[in-house]
Coordinates of C-alpha atoms in Angstrom, one line a residue:
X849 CA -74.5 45.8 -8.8
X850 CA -72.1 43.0 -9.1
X851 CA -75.1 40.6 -9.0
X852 CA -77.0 42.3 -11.4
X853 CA -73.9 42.9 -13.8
X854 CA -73.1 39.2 -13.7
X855 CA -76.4 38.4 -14.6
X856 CA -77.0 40.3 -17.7
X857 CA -73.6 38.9 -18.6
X858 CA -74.5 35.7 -18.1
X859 CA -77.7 36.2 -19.7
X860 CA -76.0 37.5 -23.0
X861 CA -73.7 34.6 -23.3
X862 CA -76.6 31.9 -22.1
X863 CA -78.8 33.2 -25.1
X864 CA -76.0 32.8 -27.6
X865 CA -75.7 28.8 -27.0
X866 CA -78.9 28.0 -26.6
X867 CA -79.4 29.3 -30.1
X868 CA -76.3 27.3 -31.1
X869 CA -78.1 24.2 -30.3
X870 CA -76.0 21.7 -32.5
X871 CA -73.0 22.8 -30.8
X872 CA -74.2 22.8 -27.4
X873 CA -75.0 18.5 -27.9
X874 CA -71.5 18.5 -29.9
X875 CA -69.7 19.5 -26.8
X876 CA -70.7 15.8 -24.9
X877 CA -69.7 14.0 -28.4
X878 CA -66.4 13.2 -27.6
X879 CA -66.6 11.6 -24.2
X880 CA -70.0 9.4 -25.5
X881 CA -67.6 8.2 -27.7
X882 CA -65.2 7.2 -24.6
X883 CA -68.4 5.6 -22.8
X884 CA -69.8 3.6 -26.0
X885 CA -66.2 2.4 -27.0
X886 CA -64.2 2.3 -24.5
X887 CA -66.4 1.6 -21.5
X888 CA -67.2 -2.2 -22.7
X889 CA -63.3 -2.9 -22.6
X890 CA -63.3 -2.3 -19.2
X891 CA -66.1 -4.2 -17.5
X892 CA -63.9 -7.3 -17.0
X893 CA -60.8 -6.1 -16.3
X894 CA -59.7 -5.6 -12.9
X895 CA -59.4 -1.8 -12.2
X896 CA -58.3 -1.9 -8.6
X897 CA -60.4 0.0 -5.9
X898 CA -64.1 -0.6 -5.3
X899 CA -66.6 -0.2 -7.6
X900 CA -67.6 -1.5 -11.1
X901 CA -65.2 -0.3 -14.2
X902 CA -68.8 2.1 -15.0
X903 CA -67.7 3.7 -11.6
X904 CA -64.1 4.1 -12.3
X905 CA -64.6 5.4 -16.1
X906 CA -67.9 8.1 -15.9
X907 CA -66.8 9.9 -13.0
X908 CA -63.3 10.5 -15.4
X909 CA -65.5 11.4 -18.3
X910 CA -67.3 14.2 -16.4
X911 CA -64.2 16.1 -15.8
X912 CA -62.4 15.0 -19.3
X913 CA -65.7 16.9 -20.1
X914 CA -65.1 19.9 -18.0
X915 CA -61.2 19.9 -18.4
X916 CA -61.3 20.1 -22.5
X917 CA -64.2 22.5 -23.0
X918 CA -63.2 24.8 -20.7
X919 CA -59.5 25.2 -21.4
X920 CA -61.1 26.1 -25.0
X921 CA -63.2 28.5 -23.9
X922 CA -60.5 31.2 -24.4
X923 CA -61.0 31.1 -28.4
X924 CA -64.2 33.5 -27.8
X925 CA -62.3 36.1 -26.5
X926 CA -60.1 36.0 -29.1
X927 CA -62.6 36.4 -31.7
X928 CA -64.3 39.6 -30.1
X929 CA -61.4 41.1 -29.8
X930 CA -61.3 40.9 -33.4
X931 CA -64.9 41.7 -33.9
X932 CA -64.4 44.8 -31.2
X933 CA -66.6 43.2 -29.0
X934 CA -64.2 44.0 -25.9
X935 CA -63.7 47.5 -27.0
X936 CA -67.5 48.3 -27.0
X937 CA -67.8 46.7 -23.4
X938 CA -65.1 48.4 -22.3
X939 CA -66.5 51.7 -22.2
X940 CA -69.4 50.4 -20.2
X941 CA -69.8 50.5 -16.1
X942 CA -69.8 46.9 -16.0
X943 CA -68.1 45.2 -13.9
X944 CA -64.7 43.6 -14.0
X945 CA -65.6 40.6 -12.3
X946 CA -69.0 40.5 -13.8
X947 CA -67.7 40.3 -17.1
X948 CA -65.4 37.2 -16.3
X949 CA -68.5 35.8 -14.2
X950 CA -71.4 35.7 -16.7
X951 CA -69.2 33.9 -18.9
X952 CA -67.6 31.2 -16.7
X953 CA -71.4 30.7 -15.1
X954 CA -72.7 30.1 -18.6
X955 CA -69.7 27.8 -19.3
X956 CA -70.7 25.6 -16.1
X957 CA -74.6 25.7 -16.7
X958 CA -73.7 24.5 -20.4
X959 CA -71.3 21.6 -19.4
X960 CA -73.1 20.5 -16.4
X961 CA -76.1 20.1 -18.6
X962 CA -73.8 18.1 -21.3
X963 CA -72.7 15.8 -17.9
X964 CA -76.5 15.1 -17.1
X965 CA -76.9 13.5 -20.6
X966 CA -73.2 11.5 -20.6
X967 CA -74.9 10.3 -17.0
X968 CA -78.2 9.2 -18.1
X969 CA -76.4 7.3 -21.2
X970 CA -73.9 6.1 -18.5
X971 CA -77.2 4.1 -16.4
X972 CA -78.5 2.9 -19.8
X973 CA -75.4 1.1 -20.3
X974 CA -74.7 -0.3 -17.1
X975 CA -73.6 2.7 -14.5
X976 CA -75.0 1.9 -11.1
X977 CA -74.4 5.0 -8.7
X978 CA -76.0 6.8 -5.4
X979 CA -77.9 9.6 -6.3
X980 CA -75.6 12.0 -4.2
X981 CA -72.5 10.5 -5.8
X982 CA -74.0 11.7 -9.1
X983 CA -74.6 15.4 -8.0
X984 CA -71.6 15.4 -6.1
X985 CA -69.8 14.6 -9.3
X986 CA -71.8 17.7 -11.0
X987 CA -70.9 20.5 -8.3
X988 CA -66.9 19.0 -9.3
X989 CA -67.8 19.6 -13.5
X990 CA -69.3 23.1 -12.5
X991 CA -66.2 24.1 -9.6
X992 CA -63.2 22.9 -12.2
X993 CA -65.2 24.3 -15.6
X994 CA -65.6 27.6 -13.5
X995 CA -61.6 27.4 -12.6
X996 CA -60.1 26.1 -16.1
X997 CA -62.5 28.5 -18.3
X998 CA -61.1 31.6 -15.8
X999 CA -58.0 30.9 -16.6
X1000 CA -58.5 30.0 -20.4
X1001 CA -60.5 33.4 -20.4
X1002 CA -57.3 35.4 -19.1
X1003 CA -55.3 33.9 -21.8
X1004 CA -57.1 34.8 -24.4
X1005 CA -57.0 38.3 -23.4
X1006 CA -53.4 38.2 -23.3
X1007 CA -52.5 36.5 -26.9
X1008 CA -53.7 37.7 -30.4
X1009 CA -54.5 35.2 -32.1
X1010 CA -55.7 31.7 -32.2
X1011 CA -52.8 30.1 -33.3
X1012 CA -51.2 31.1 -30.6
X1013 CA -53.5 29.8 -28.0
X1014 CA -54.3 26.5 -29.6
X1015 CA -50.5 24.8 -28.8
X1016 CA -50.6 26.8 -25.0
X1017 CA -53.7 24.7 -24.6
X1018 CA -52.7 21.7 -25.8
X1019 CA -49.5 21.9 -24.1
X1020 CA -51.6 21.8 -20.9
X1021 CA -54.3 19.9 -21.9
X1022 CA -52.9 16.5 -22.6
X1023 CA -50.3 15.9 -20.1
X1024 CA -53.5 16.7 -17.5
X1025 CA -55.2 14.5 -18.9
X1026 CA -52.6 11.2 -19.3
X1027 CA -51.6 12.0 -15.2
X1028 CA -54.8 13.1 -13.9
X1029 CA -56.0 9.1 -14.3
X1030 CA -59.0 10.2 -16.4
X1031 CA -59.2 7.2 -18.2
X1032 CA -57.9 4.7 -15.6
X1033 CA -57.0 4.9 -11.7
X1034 CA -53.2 6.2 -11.4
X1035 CA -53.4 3.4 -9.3
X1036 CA -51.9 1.1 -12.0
X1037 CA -49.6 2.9 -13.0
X1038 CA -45.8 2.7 -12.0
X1039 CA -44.7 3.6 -8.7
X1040 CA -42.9 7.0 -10.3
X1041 CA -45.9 8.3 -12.7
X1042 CA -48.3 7.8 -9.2
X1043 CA -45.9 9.9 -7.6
X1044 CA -46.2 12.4 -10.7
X1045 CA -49.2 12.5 -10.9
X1046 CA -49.7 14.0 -7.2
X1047 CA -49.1 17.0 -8.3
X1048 CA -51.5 17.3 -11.2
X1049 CA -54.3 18.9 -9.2
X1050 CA -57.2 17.0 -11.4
X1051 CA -56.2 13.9 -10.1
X1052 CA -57.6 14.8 -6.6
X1053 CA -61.4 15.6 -8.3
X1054 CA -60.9 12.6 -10.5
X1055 CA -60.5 10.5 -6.9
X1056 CA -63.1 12.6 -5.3
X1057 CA -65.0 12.2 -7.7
X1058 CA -65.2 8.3 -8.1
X1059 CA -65.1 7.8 -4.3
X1060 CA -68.3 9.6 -4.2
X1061 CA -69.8 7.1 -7.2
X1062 CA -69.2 4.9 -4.6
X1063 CA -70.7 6.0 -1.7
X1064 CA -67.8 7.0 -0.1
X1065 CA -68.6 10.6 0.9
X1066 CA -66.6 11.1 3.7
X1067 CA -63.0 9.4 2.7
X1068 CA -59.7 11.1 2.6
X1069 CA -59.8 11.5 -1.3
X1070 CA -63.2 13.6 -1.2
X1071 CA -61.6 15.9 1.2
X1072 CA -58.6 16.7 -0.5
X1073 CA -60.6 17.0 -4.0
X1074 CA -62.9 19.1 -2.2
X1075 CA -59.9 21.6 -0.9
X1076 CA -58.1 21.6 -4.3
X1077 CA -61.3 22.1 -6.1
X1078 CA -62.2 25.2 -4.1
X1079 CA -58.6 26.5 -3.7
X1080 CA -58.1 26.4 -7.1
X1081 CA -61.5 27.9 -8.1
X1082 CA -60.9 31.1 -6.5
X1083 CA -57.0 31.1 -7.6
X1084 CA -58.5 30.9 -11.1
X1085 CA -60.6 33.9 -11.0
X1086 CA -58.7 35.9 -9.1
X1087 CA -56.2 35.7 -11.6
X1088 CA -58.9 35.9 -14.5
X1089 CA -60.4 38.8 -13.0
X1090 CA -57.0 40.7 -12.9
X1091 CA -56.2 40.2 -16.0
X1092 CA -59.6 41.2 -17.3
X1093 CA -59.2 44.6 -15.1
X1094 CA -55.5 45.5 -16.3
X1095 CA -56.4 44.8 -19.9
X1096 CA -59.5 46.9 -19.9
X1097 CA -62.0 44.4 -21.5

């Protein structure tokens, strides 16, 4: 039942953005910006580590993908709330889990799709990677979209109304983003931000991440990004999953 629950859930939610087409090629706008823009600065600086800059910057692009659109994913709940949306599936045997499922799933398939075009614009422009780096580096956008959208799904059950979820989002949003090293290896940065960023757990899938662009599928960095990933993942939606079942939706 949980199978088939999640499904139609997922099924509901798929059908909504493929008819929002425009939107659903939006979502990748921001970090083709990043790779048009800001990837030529890069090629001939040195960047530390192995690989070309294209190496160091896609592999932070993905995620920067993955960590904005899904901390925003919260706003949907909010609005059916408001449009009783929640209320009508409440009173439906569906379950709990199912619910939270269907719409984190759809959240992955939508911005793993969005990372397979930033990629193919990423090896017109100069990206050079091994084919298993590249899926490796999609399994990472699905496995952190699947944790941040969980947790951005739980808050918007618990606040009422957007502006109250925007600055909670943004409060997170940023600072993961400056000490995660999305941009540029943390690598470069002072000894004391390095340290602080160790306990930003995107920095170990932004590592991961870029060691497998690389080849390097068995380093130190792939393990731990593969540990945090997963630990985190099911932290997420246990913690989503509660607090869909305590607040009924």
């Amino acid at each position: 039942m949980l199978l088939h629950d999640t499904a139609l859930v997922y099924g509901r939610y798929l059908r909504q953005s493929l008819r929002s087409r425009f939107a659903l090629l939006f979502g990748v706008l921001t970090p083709l910006l990043y790779l048009v823009f800001f990837g030529p600065l890069l090629t001939r600086l040195p960047l530390g580590g192995t690989g070309s800059s294209w190496q160091v910057l896609v592999p932070g692009l993905l995620l920067q993908l993955g960590l904005f659109g899904a901390l925003f994913a919260g706003f949907t709940v909010i609005v059916e709330k408001g449009q009783g949306v929640v209320e009508r599936m409440r009173v439906t045997p569906v379950s709990r889990l199912a619910l939270l499922l269907g719409r984190v799933l759809r959240d992955a398939t939508v911005f793993v799709f969005q990372a397979v075009l930033l990629v193919l614009a990423a090896l017109v422009m100069g990206l050079r990677a091994p084919l298993g780096g590249v899926l490796i580096g999609f399994a990472f956008v699905a496995l952190l979209t699947v944790s941040l959208a969980s947790l951005s799904y739980a808050l918007g059950m618990k606040v009422r109304t957007p502006q109250e979820f925007g600055p909670l989002i943004n409060m997170v949003s940023m600072p993961s983003m400056l000490l995660s090293g999305l941009m540029l290896p943390m690598t470069l940065a002072p000894a004391w931000l390095d340290v602080l960023s160790h306990f930003v757990p995107f920095r170990y899938l932004v590592d991961a991440v870029r060691d497998a662009y690389v080849g390097r599928y068995t380093s130190a960095h792939m393990l731990h990004g593969v540990l945090v990933a997963v630990a985190f993942a099911a932290l997420a939606v246990t913690v989503g999953t509660r607090v869909f079942r305590t607040a009924g939706a």
